[in-house]
mmCIF file of C-alpha atoms and ligand atoms in Angstrom:
data_model
loop_
_atom_site.group_PDB
_atom_site.id
_atom_site.type_symbol
_atom_site.label_atom_id
_atom_site.label_comp_id
_atom_site.label_asym_id
_atom_site.label_seq_id
_atom_site.Cartn_x
_atom_site.Cartn_y
_atom_site.Cartn_z
ATOM 1 C CA UNK A 308 -10.351 5.751 13.019
ATOM 2 C CA UNK A 309 -11.896 5.120 16.571
ATOM 3 C CA UNK A 310 -12.422 1.297 16.147
ATOM 4 C CA UNK A 311 -10.373 0.399 13.406
ATOM 5 C CA UNK A 312 -9.792 -2.734 13.466
ATOM 6 C CA UNK A 313 -6.818 -3.799 11.404
ATOM 7 C CA UNK A 314 -3.189 -3.558 9.255
ATOM 8 C CA UNK A 315 -5.301 -2.006 6.192
ATOM 9 C CA UNK A 316 -8.313 -0.148 6.389
ATOM 10 C CA UNK A 317 -10.913 -0.636 8.137
ATOM 11 C CA UNK A 318 -14.510 1.434 6.918
ATOM 12 C CA UNK A 319 -11.827 2.793 4.347
ATOM 13 C CA UNK A 320 -13.141 3.969 0.500
ATOM 14 C CA UNK A 321 -12.546 2.183 -2.187
ATOM 15 C CA UNK A 322 -9.922 3.968 -4.202
ATOM 16 C CA UNK A 323 -9.994 1.647 -7.268
ATOM 17 C CA UNK A 324 -12.705 -0.411 -8.886
ATOM 18 C CA UNK A 325 -12.050 -3.326 -10.640
ATOM 19 C CA UNK A 326 -13.246 -3.416 -13.602
ATOM 20 C CA UNK A 327 -13.248 -6.728 -15.393
ATOM 21 C CA UNK A 328 -15.294 -5.569 -18.258
ATOM 22 C CA UNK A 329 -15.277 -9.471 -19.895
ATOM 23 C CA UNK A 330 -18.423 -10.264 -17.201
ATOM 24 C CA UNK A 331 -18.221 -13.529 -16.894
ATOM 25 C CA UNK A 332 -18.403 -15.451 -19.954
ATOM 26 C CA UNK A 333 -16.660 -14.552 -22.900
ATOM 27 C CA UNK A 334 -15.446 -16.939 -26.440
ATOM 28 C CA UNK A 335 -11.586 -16.381 -27.432
ATOM 29 C CA UNK A 336 -10.403 -15.684 -30.017
ATOM 30 C CA UNK A 337 -9.070 -20.223 -30.683
ATOM 31 C CA UNK A 338 -12.966 -20.547 -30.195
ATOM 32 C CA UNK A 339 -12.507 -21.813 -26.269
ATOM 33 C CA UNK A 340 -14.195 -20.339 -23.763
ATOM 34 C CA UNK A 341 -12.410 -18.547 -20.922
ATOM 35 C CA UNK A 342 -14.046 -16.835 -17.194
ATOM 36 C CA UNK A 343 -12.997 -15.112 -14.656
ATOM 37 C CA UNK A 344 -13.992 -16.643 -11.275
ATOM 38 C CA UNK A 345 -14.308 -14.353 -8.522
ATOM 39 C CA UNK A 346 -13.631 -15.171 -5.114
ATOM 40 C CA UNK A 347 -14.730 -11.814 -2.500
ATOM 41 C CA UNK A 348 -13.300 -13.626 1.185
ATOM 42 C CA UNK A 349 -14.751 -11.807 4.322
ATOM 43 C CA UNK A 350 -12.443 -8.915 6.406
ATOM 44 C CA UNK A 351 -9.904 -9.517 4.921
ATOM 45 C CA UNK A 352 -7.117 -6.602 6.647
ATOM 46 C CA UNK A 353 -10.328 -4.827 7.611
ATOM 47 C CA UNK A 354 -11.198 -4.536 4.009
ATOM 48 C CA UNK A 355 -13.175 -5.767 1.392
ATOM 49 C CA UNK A 356 -11.524 -8.001 -1.685
ATOM 50 C CA UNK A 357 -11.390 -9.789 -4.313
ATOM 51 C CA UNK A 358 -9.687 -11.921 -6.352
ATOM 52 C CA UNK A 359 -10.576 -12.643 -10.143
ATOM 53 C CA UNK A 360 -8.740 -16.055 -11.534
ATOM 54 C CA UNK A 361 -9.889 -16.162 -15.509
ATOM 55 C CA UNK A 362 -9.159 -19.964 -16.558
ATOM 56 C CA UNK A 363 -10.989 -22.067 -19.554
ATOM 57 C CA UNK A 364 -14.369 -23.136 -18.682
ATOM 58 C CA UNK A 365 -14.378 -26.458 -17.701
ATOM 59 C CA UNK A 366 -11.321 -25.690 -15.929
ATOM 60 C CA UNK A 367 -12.724 -23.274 -12.689
ATOM 61 C CA UNK A 368 -12.413 -26.074 -9.738
ATOM 62 C CA UNK A 369 -8.162 -25.425 -10.233
ATOM 63 C CA UNK A 370 -9.248 -21.523 -10.567
ATOM 64 C CA UNK A 371 -11.503 -22.197 -7.756
ATOM 65 C CA UNK A 372 -8.802 -23.638 -4.830
ATOM 66 C CA UNK A 373 -5.900 -21.296 -6.377
ATOM 67 C CA UNK A 374 -8.656 -18.324 -5.105
ATOM 68 C CA UNK A 375 -8.673 -20.270 -1.870
ATOM 69 C CA UNK A 376 -4.936 -20.345 -1.500
ATOM 70 C CA UNK A 377 -4.711 -17.015 -2.498
ATOM 71 C CA UNK A 378 -7.088 -16.060 0.381
ATOM 72 C CA UNK A 379 -5.238 -18.401 2.720
ATOM 73 C CA UNK A 380 -1.634 -16.620 1.615
ATOM 74 C CA UNK A 381 -3.663 -13.184 2.532
ATOM 75 C CA UNK A 382 -5.340 -14.244 5.827
ATOM 76 C CA UNK A 383 -1.821 -16.255 6.954
ATOM 77 C CA UNK A 384 -0.203 -12.412 6.056
ATOM 78 C CA UNK A 385 -2.492 -10.470 8.093
ATOM 79 C CA UNK A 386 -2.533 -12.939 11.470
ATOM 80 C CA UNK A 387 1.402 -12.203 11.534
ATOM 81 C CA UNK A 388 1.858 -8.114 10.685
ATOM 82 C CA UNK A 389 -1.407 -6.418 12.263
ATOM 83 C CA UNK A 390 -1.231 -4.793 14.680
ATOM 84 C CA UNK A 391 -4.301 -4.958 15.512
ATOM 85 C CA UNK A 392 -4.055 -9.186 16.655
ATOM 86 C CA UNK A 393 -2.296 -9.038 20.174
ATOM 87 C CA UNK A 394 -1.215 -12.621 18.803
ATOM 88 C CA UNK A 395 0.867 -10.780 15.522
ATOM 89 C CA UNK A 396 4.839 -11.316 15.083
ATOM 90 C CA UNK A 397 4.112 -6.640 15.254
ATOM 91 C CA UNK A 398 2.498 -7.500 19.083
ATOM 92 C CA UNK A 399 5.165 -9.700 20.075
ATOM 93 C CA UNK A 400 7.622 -7.107 18.896
ATOM 94 C CA UNK A 401 5.912 -4.538 21.101
ATOM 95 C CA UNK A 402 5.653 -6.214 24.427
ATOM 96 C CA UNK A 403 9.636 -7.327 23.971
ATOM 97 C CA UNK A 404 11.796 -6.819 26.593
ATOM 98 C CA UNK A 405 14.508 -4.894 25.446
ATOM 99 C CA UNK A 406 17.754 -6.035 24.451
ATOM 100 C CA UNK A 407 16.518 -9.500 23.775
ATOM 101 C CA UNK A 408 16.331 -10.776 20.011
ATOM 102 C CA UNK A 409 12.663 -11.540 18.769
ATOM 103 C CA UNK A 410 12.220 -14.367 15.666
ATOM 104 C CA UNK A 411 9.676 -13.434 13.506
ATOM 105 C CA UNK A 412 8.583 -15.307 10.312
ATOM 106 C CA UNK A 413 11.194 -15.225 6.778
ATOM 107 C CA UNK A 414 7.689 -12.867 5.530
ATOM 108 C CA UNK A 415 7.388 -10.204 8.121
ATOM 109 C CA UNK A 416 11.311 -9.635 8.221
ATOM 110 C CA UNK A 417 11.074 -10.134 4.533
ATOM 111 C CA UNK A 418 8.549 -6.831 4.957
ATOM 112 C CA UNK A 419 11.313 -5.598 7.577
ATOM 113 C CA UNK A 420 13.965 -5.244 5.672
ATOM 114 C CA UNK A 421 12.060 -3.445 3.032
ATOM 115 C CA UNK A 422 10.668 -0.593 5.173
ATOM 116 C CA UNK A 423 14.509 -0.341 6.291
ATOM 117 C CA UNK A 424 15.234 0.440 2.434
ATOM 118 C CA UNK A 425 12.260 2.811 1.574
ATOM 119 C CA UNK A 426 13.508 4.633 5.105
ATOM 120 C CA UNK A 427 16.350 5.706 2.621
ATOM 121 C CA UNK A 428 14.714 5.752 -0.399
ATOM 122 C CA UNK A 429 11.925 7.978 0.911
ATOM 123 C CA UNK A 430 13.880 10.532 2.747
ATOM 124 C CA UNK A 431 12.551 9.565 5.771
ATOM 125 C CA UNK A 432 8.699 9.764 4.381
ATOM 126 C CA UNK A 433 8.264 6.347 4.822
ATOM 127 C CA UNK A 434 8.919 4.976 8.381
ATOM 128 C CA UNK A 435 8.022 1.735 10.389
ATOM 129 C CA UNK A 436 8.598 2.671 13.528
ATOM 130 C CA UNK A 437 6.655 5.314 13.677
ATOM 131 C CA UNK A 438 4.090 3.462 15.695
ATOM 132 C CA UNK A 439 4.532 5.728 18.992
ATOM 133 C CA UNK A 440 3.341 8.915 16.834
ATOM 134 C CA UNK A 441 0.549 6.980 15.346
ATOM 135 C CA UNK A 442 -0.503 5.589 19.165
ATOM 136 C CA UNK A 443 -0.356 9.622 19.740
ATOM 137 C CA UNK A 444 -2.156 10.944 17.555
ATOM 138 C CA UNK A 445 -5.623 7.792 18.259
ATOM 139 C CA UNK A 446 -5.115 9.187 21.703
ATOM 140 C CA UNK A 447 -5.704 13.270 20.268
ATOM 141 C CA UNK A 448 -8.509 11.441 18.508
ATOM 142 C CA UNK A 449 -9.820 9.493 21.298
ATOM 143 C CA UNK A 450 -9.362 12.179 23.749
ATOM 144 C CA UNK A 451 -10.893 15.291 21.049
ATOM 145 C CA UNK A 452 -8.078 16.607 21.915
ATOM 146 C CA UNK A 453 -4.184 18.169 20.538
ATOM 147 C CA UNK A 454 -0.959 16.799 21.289
ATOM 148 C CA UNK A 455 1.443 18.668 23.465
ATOM 149 C CA UNK A 456 4.486 19.982 21.998
ATOM 150 C CA UNK A 457 6.105 18.032 24.490
ATOM 151 C CA UNK A 458 4.148 14.660 23.806
ATOM 152 C CA UNK A 459 4.830 15.391 19.513
ATOM 153 C CA UNK A 460 8.534 15.101 20.431
ATOM 154 C CA UNK A 461 8.905 12.052 22.799
ATOM 155 C CA UNK A 462 7.081 10.356 20.774
ATOM 156 C CA UNK A 463 9.373 11.045 17.479
ATOM 157 C CA UNK A 464 12.148 9.998 19.700
ATOM 158 C CA UNK A 465 10.865 6.846 20.708
ATOM 159 C CA UNK A 466 9.983 5.735 17.328
ATOM 160 C CA UNK A 467 13.110 5.442 15.477
ATOM 161 C CA UNK A 468 15.303 3.400 13.941
ATOM 162 C CA UNK A 469 18.449 3.526 16.217
ATOM 163 C CA UNK A 470 16.617 0.793 18.367
ATOM 164 C CA UNK A 471 15.999 -1.545 16.275
ATOM 165 C CA UNK A 472 18.666 -4.547 14.363
ATOM 166 C CA UNK A 473 17.655 -6.681 11.833
ATOM 167 C CA UNK A 474 19.282 -9.807 11.693
ATOM 168 C CA UNK A 475 19.087 -13.046 10.020
ATOM 169 C CA UNK A 476 16.194 -14.662 11.670
ATOM 170 C CA UNK A 477 14.988 -11.727 13.802
ATOM 171 C CA UNK A 478 14.907 -8.896 14.880
ATOM 172 C CA UNK A 479 16.990 -6.791 18.083
ATOM 173 C CA UNK A 480 14.664 -4.826 20.161
ATOM 174 C CA UNK A 481 17.288 -2.016 21.909
ATOM 175 C CA UNK A 482 15.386 0.595 22.526
ATOM 176 C CA UNK A 483 11.979 -0.679 25.136
ATOM 177 C CA UNK A 484 9.765 1.896 23.289
ATOM 178 C CA UNK A 485 10.585 1.233 19.667
ATOM 179 C CA UNK A 486 7.329 -0.885 17.960
ATOM 180 C CA UNK A 487 6.400 -1.096 14.582
ATOM 181 C CA UNK A 488 3.533 -0.434 12.237
ATOM 182 C CA UNK A 489 3.360 -2.007 9.289
ATOM 183 C CA UNK A 490 0.390 -0.819 7.967
ATOM 184 C CA UNK A 491 1.950 1.047 5.000
ATOM 185 C CA UNK A 492 2.960 -1.484 3.980
ATOM 186 C CA UNK A 493 1.899 -5.617 4.791
ATOM 187 C CA UNK A 494 -0.824 -5.441 2.934
ATOM 188 C CA UNK A 495 1.210 -4.288 -0.420
ATOM 189 C CA UNK A 496 3.667 -7.681 0.570
ATOM 190 C CA UNK A 497 1.033 -9.718 0.869
ATOM 191 C CA UNK A 498 -1.306 -8.816 -2.639
ATOM 192 C CA UNK A 499 2.176 -9.845 -4.191
ATOM 193 C CA UNK A 500 2.541 -13.197 -2.267
ATOM 194 C CA UNK A 501 -1.153 -14.191 -3.052
ATOM 195 C CA UNK A 502 -1.213 -13.549 -6.324
ATOM 196 C CA UNK A 503 2.372 -15.190 -7.025
ATOM 197 C CA UNK A 504 -0.038 -18.445 -5.104
ATOM 198 C CA UNK A 505 -2.565 -17.896 -8.321
ATOM 199 C CA UNK A 506 0.439 -17.375 -10.627
ATOM 200 C CA UNK A 507 1.772 -20.269 -9.411
ATOM 201 C CA UNK A 508 -1.648 -22.486 -10.908
ATOM 202 C CA UNK A 509 -0.500 -21.061 -14.721
ATOM 203 C CA UNK A 510 -3.921 -19.260 -15.139
ATOM 204 C CA UNK A 511 -3.805 -16.950 -18.177
ATOM 205 C CA UNK A 512 -3.916 -14.124 -15.804
ATOM 206 C CA UNK A 513 -5.325 -13.320 -12.263
ATOM 207 C CA UNK A 514 -6.217 -10.291 -9.649
ATOM 208 C CA UNK A 515 -5.968 -10.011 -6.332
ATOM 209 C CA UNK A 516 -7.987 -5.982 -5.125
ATOM 210 C CA UNK A 517 -7.458 -5.973 -0.981
ATOM 211 C CA UNK A 518 -9.758 -2.131 0.073
ATOM 212 C CA UNK A 519 -8.492 -0.807 -3.651
ATOM 213 C CA UNK A 520 -4.958 -1.955 -4.202
ATOM 214 C CA UNK A 521 -4.122 -4.862 -6.334
ATOM 215 C CA UNK A 522 -1.607 -6.082 -8.384
ATOM 216 C CA UNK A 523 -2.626 -7.939 -12.157
ATOM 217 C CA UNK A 524 -1.251 -10.606 -14.265
ATOM 218 C CA UNK A 525 -1.802 -11.824 -17.454
ATOM 219 C CA UNK A 526 -5.256 -10.954 -18.929
ATOM 220 C CA UNK A 527 -9.013 -10.717 -19.151
ATOM 221 C CA UNK A 528 -11.033 -13.299 -20.871
ATOM 222 C CA UNK A 529 -10.633 -12.243 -24.453
ATOM 223 C CA UNK A 530 -6.712 -11.092 -24.087
ATOM 224 C CA UNK A 531 -8.080 -7.422 -22.730
ATOM 225 C CA UNK A 532 -5.297 -5.796 -20.053
ATOM 226 C CA UNK A 533 -6.829 -4.950 -16.703
ATOM 227 C CA UNK A 534 -8.779 -2.329 -16.576
ATOM 228 C CA UNK A 535 -8.450 0.184 -13.341
ATOM 229 C CA UNK A 536 -11.049 3.056 -12.396
ATOM 230 C CA UNK A 537 -9.783 5.684 -10.419
ATOM 231 C CA UNK A 538 -11.971 6.660 -7.678
ATOM 232 C CA UNK A 539 -12.259 10.428 -6.930
ATOM 233 C CA UNK A 540 -11.805 10.940 -3.555
ATOM 234 C CA UNK A 541 -14.496 14.427 -3.212
ATOM 235 C CA UNK A 542 -16.989 13.342 -5.846
ATOM 236 C CA UNK A 543 -19.042 10.277 -6.848
ATOM 237 C CA UNK A 544 -17.899 7.550 -8.958
ATOM 238 C CA UNK A 545 -14.005 7.161 -11.050
ATOM 239 C CA UNK A 546 -12.358 10.757 -12.298
ATOM 240 C CA UNK A 547 -9.911 7.515 -14.522
ATOM 241 C CA UNK A 548 -9.292 4.484 -15.765
ATOM 242 C CA UNK A 549 -5.618 3.000 -15.703
ATOM 243 C CA UNK A 550 -5.128 0.085 -18.421
ATOM 244 C CA UNK A 551 -2.360 -2.097 -16.329
ATOM 245 C CA UNK A 552 -0.796 -5.446 -17.583
ATOM 246 C CA UNK A 553 1.432 -7.060 -15.238
ATOM 247 C CA UNK A 554 1.467 -4.562 -12.400
ATOM 248 C CA UNK A 555 0.166 -3.352 -8.881
ATOM 249 C CA UNK A 556 -2.128 0.145 -8.152
ATOM 250 C CA UNK A 557 -2.561 1.282 -4.387
ATOM 251 C CA UNK A 558 -3.848 4.288 -2.977
ATOM 252 C CA UNK A 559 -3.323 6.203 0.039
ATOM 253 C CA UNK A 560 -5.290 9.252 0.667
ATOM 254 C CA UNK A 561 -5.971 12.150 3.323
ATOM 255 C CA UNK A 562 -9.749 11.305 3.240
ATOM 256 C CA UNK A 563 -9.487 7.713 4.287
ATOM 257 C CA UNK A 564 -9.323 7.004 8.181
ATOM 258 C CA UNK A 565 -9.026 10.865 9.453
ATOM 259 C CA UNK A 566 -8.433 11.257 13.345
ATOM 260 C CA UNK A 567 -10.730 14.573 13.942
ATOM 261 C CA UNK A 568 -9.975 16.326 16.553
ATOM 262 C CA UNK A 569 -12.325 20.049 18.066
ATOM 263 C CA UNK A 570 -14.264 19.826 14.430
ATOM 264 C CA UNK A 571 -10.377 19.690 12.601
ATOM 265 C CA UNK A 572 -9.880 16.285 10.344
ATOM 266 C CA UNK A 573 -6.381 15.216 10.350
ATOM 267 C CA UNK A 574 -4.497 12.619 7.497
ATOM 268 C CA UNK A 575 -4.634 8.735 9.413
ATOM 269 C CA UNK A 576 -1.306 9.322 7.593
ATOM 270 C CA UNK A 577 1.946 10.785 9.760
ATOM 271 C CA UNK A 578 4.460 13.459 8.490
ATOM 272 C CA UNK A 579 7.388 11.060 10.046
ATOM 273 C CA UNK A 580 9.974 13.938 10.549
ATOM 274 C CA UNK A 581 7.983 16.342 11.646
ATOM 275 C CA UNK A 582 5.486 13.988 13.981
ATOM 276 C CA UNK A 583 2.449 15.732 12.559
ATOM 277 C CA UNK A 584 -0.171 14.166 10.283
ATOM 278 C CA UNK A 585 0.773 13.880 6.676
ATOM 279 C CA UNK A 586 -1.142 17.162 4.725
ATOM 280 C CA UNK A 587 0.955 17.031 1.911
ATOM 281 C CA UNK A 588 -1.785 15.144 -1.082
ATOM 282 C CA UNK A 589 -5.277 14.332 -0.809
ATOM 283 C CA UNK A 590 -4.547 10.911 -1.724
ATOM 284 C CA UNK A 591 -1.473 9.461 -3.737
ATOM 285 C CA UNK A 592 -2.579 6.632 -6.520
ATOM 286 C CA UNK A 593 0.757 4.390 -7.532
ATOM 287 C CA UNK A 594 2.191 2.194 -9.716
ATOM 288 C CA UNK A 595 4.291 0.006 -9.429
ATOM 289 C CA UNK A 596 6.442 -3.350 -11.086
ATOM 290 C CA UNK A 597 4.897 -4.617 -7.369
ATOM 291 C CA UNK A 598 2.111 -3.594 -4.800
ATOM 292 C CA UNK A 599 4.254 -3.552 -1.958
ATOM 293 C CA UNK A 600 6.812 -0.894 -4.403
ATOM 294 C CA UNK A 601 3.344 0.836 -4.870
ATOM 295 C CA UNK A 602 1.741 0.539 -1.442
ATOM 296 C CA UNK A 603 4.858 1.988 0.125
ATOM 297 C CA UNK A 604 5.747 5.032 -2.196
ATOM 298 C CA UNK A 605 1.531 5.445 -1.863
ATOM 299 C CA UNK A 606 1.947 6.180 1.404
ATOM 300 C CA UNK A 607 5.871 7.544 0.871
ATOM 301 C CA UNK A 608 3.894 10.850 -1.701
ATOM 302 C CA UNK A 609 0.765 11.465 1.271
ATOM 303 C CA UNK A 610 3.840 12.604 2.994
ATOM 304 C CA UNK A 611 5.707 14.152 0.261
ATOM 305 C CA UNK A 612 3.561 15.819 -2.535
ATOM 306 C CA UNK A 613 4.771 16.242 -6.131
ATOM 307 C CA UNK A 614 8.344 17.106 -4.670
ATOM 308 C CA UNK A 615 8.664 13.110 -3.959
ATOM 309 C CA UNK A 616 8.002 12.674 -7.556
ATOM 310 C CA UNK A 617 12.136 13.640 -7.829
ATOM 311 C CA UNK A 618 12.314 10.296 -5.661
ATOM 312 C CA UNK A 619 10.571 7.898 -7.623
ATOM 313 C CA UNK A 620 11.802 5.129 -8.552
ATOM 314 C CA UNK A 621 12.580 3.807 -12.162
ATOM 315 C CA UNK A 622 9.187 2.550 -13.302
ATOM 316 C CA UNK A 623 7.413 3.719 -10.383
ATOM 317 C CA UNK A 624 4.075 6.345 -11.513
ATOM 318 C CA UNK A 625 2.557 8.191 -9.411
ATOM 319 C CA UNK A 626 -0.496 10.963 -9.326
ATOM 320 C CA UNK A 627 -1.036 13.580 -6.584
ATOM 321 C CA UNK A 628 -4.170 15.547 -6.193
ATOM 322 C CA UNK A 629 -3.628 18.529 -3.612
ATOM 323 C CA UNK A 630 -5.920 20.259 -2.783
ATOM 324 C CA UNK A 631 -4.873 24.172 -3.687
ATOM 325 C CA UNK A 632 -5.720 27.555 -2.775
ATOM 326 C CA UNK A 633 -7.530 27.732 -6.278
ATOM 327 C CA UNK A 634 -9.016 24.059 -6.422
ATOM 328 C CA UNK A 635 -8.522 20.982 -6.109
ATOM 329 C CA UNK A 636 -4.792 20.165 -8.976
ATOM 330 C CA UNK A 637 -3.848 16.766 -10.242
ATOM 331 C CA UNK A 638 -0.584 16.368 -10.950
ATOM 332 C CA UNK A 639 0.909 13.506 -12.741
ATOM 333 C CA UNK A 640 4.696 11.779 -13.915
ATOM 334 C CA UNK A 641 4.427 10.911 -17.549
ATOM 335 C CA UNK A 642 4.494 7.596 -17.518
ATOM 336 C CA UNK A 643 1.080 7.540 -14.931
ATOM 337 C CA UNK A 644 -0.268 10.073 -18.349
ATOM 338 C CA UNK A 645 0.643 6.953 -20.534
ATOM 339 C CA UNK A 646 -1.588 4.243 -18.921
ATOM 340 C CA UNK A 647 -4.609 6.279 -19.170
ATOM 341 C CA UNK A 648 -7.123 4.956 -21.838
ATOM 342 C CA UNK A 649 -8.475 8.542 -22.187
ATOM 343 C CA UNK A 650 -6.252 11.838 -23.342
ATOM 344 C CA UNK A 651 -4.958 13.388 -20.290
ATOM 345 C CA UNK A 652 -7.268 16.199 -19.028
ATOM 346 C CA UNK A 653 -5.978 20.022 -19.924
ATOM 347 C CA UNK A 654 -6.311 21.289 -16.519
ATOM 348 C CA UNK A 655 -3.568 17.953 -15.217
ATOM 349 C CA UNK A 656 0.046 19.404 -14.654
ATOM 350 C CA UNK A 657 2.765 16.319 -16.066
ATOM 351 C CA UNK A 658 5.965 16.352 -14.014
ATOM 352 C CA UNK A 659 9.374 13.834 -14.051
ATOM 353 C CA UNK A 660 11.966 16.030 -12.921
ATOM 354 C CA UNK A 661 14.227 14.885 -11.047
ATOM 355 C CA UNK A 662 13.804 10.852 -11.690
ATOM 356 C CA UNK A 663 16.855 10.147 -14.092
ATOM 357 C CA UNK A 664 19.790 10.534 -10.958
ATOM 358 C CA UNK A 665 17.321 8.314 -8.615
ATOM 359 C CA UNK A 666 16.785 5.744 -11.439
ATOM 360 C CA UNK A 667 20.886 5.868 -11.960
ATOM 361 C CA UNK A 668 21.114 5.641 -8.084
ATOM 362 C CA UNK A 669 18.745 2.895 -7.609
ATOM 363 C CA UNK A 670 20.952 1.073 -10.097
ATOM 364 C CA UNK A 671 24.755 1.288 -8.565
ATOM 365 C CA UNK A 672 23.263 0.349 -4.839
ATOM 366 C CA UNK A 673 20.815 -2.093 -6.032
ATOM 367 C CA UNK A 674 23.300 -4.581 -5.932
ATOM 368 C CA UNK A 675 24.111 -4.054 -2.158
ATOM 369 C CA UNK A 676 20.590 -3.802 -1.156
ATOM 370 C CA UNK A 677 18.739 -6.955 0.471
ATOM 371 C CA UNK A 678 15.185 -6.141 -0.859
ATOM 372 C CA UNK A 679 14.498 -3.204 -3.110
ATOM 373 C CA UNK A 680 11.121 -1.673 -1.907
HETATM 374 P P1 ADP B 1158 -4.428 2.221 3.784
HETATM 375 O O1 ADP B 1158 -4.066 1.310 4.390
HETATM 376 O O2 ADP B 1158 -5.568 3.442 4.789
HETATM 377 O O3 ADP B 1158 -4.555 1.681 2.143
HETATM 378 P P2 ADP B 1158 -1.359 3.150 3.155
HETATM 379 O O4 ADP B 1158 -1.455 2.628 3.073
HETATM 380 O O5 ADP B 1158 -1.014 4.785 2.904
HETATM 381 O O6 ADP B 1158 -3.686 2.942 3.868
HETATM 382 O O7 ADP B 1158 -1.312 3.583 5.168
HETATM 383 C C1 ADP B 1158 -1.660 3.989 5.861
HETATM 384 C C2 ADP B 1158 -1.048 3.482 7.372
HETATM 385 O O8 ADP B 1158 0.136 3.363 7.297
HETATM 386 C C3 ADP B 1158 -0.971 3.661 8.757
HETATM 387 O O9 ADP B 1158 -3.201 3.486 9.300
HETATM 388 C C4 ADP B 1158 -0.452 3.350 10.317
HETATM 389 O O10 ADP B 1158 -0.537 2.212 9.908
HETATM 390 C C5 ADP B 1158 0.986 3.486 8.561
HETATM 391 N N1 ADP B 1158 1.595 4.998 8.738
HETATM 392 C C6 ADP B 1158 0.746 6.403 8.822
HETATM 393 N N2 ADP B 1158 2.001 6.885 8.564
HETATM 394 C C7 ADP B 1158 2.789 6.514 7.822
HETATM 395 C C8 ADP B 1158 4.608 6.256 7.856
HETATM 396 N N3 ADP B 1158 4.917 7.578 7.727
HETATM 397 N N4 ADP B 1158 5.306 5.497 7.210
HETATM 398 C C9 ADP B 1158 4.136 4.519 7.478
HETATM 399 N N5 ADP B 1158 3.474 3.898 7.590
HETATM 400 C C10 ADP B 1158 2.836 4.413 7.467
HETATM 401 MG MG1 MG B 1159 0.171 2.234 1.400
#
């Protein structure tokens, strides 16, 4: 936790390992040859990054250009939304006087609208205004001392959407202490934009993986779907493999970037409803149509635990690992089970309560939503 540099995961364990089974060169059915061109930019959002483009073997230059453009997109979003850079738009908002409108880029504004909707949809479990609480726990980590009740309640008061008004061009700051942390959403948004730029190169397939969160389109060479291994949070290796077509996967875990106070470990994700570090899940893996949705819900389910399944929008699938009295529990939605390449292990539970209601609400409301996360 100390010295963590960026909006996403400094030193984060890579939870999901991209498996490019086709390796570098595979014959396509029609006799043409496709290759996967890989690009591993250094230190994007403080974590490992892998970009992949599937391309006919005589067009690898086109793939390289597309991968460079995708990297630029990731770096641009990082520079706008990082909590750790003094020149980001998030830093400008933090330093601005109360009462003024802070003009921000269309990307930051889109993320803020998505974050506001997510705050409502997740029952306030996902809250980008929780930065005063995050800072309090980071400070506690450094002092090696838990925050007091008074500090906690002050930080909770300072974390509120009441201090913010979104306009068409920026964010109005009403309360001087209001500040933002987009660390639970910006990476997903950046992955989606980077993937969109790969798509524009009209390749048969592509994939963007930042710190284990990823999105893909098309197929690997040979027409095979992309395969994603979900790494075990406690043991070496992976415990599940998913077959993914045109979707995104994100994982949040309480073991990544932990806070440690007096020998006790706490999650880097805050439960904004209590001000305490979340403890409802060891890890939450979410599959969704976009990386921004997967990113939001992986963080939210870390706060809500399996009860949060009731709130999942249609088409969003999840697996939660929780630490129970009798060892670990694996709880997933039926749609997640269907993505597994092997039969679901017998000791996993499959749950889907409350979903229809959530899906119906979403359809009703979506016409009035600016950006649905
Ligand atoms: P990672 O960045 O490690 O992949 P997440 O996507 O779950 O993990 O994001 C966690 C980050 O989100 C935290 O480091 C913090 O910046 C921010 N955050 C923490 N708690 C919350 C919350 N309840 N709602 C929104 N953002 C949060
Ligand atoms: Mg997240």
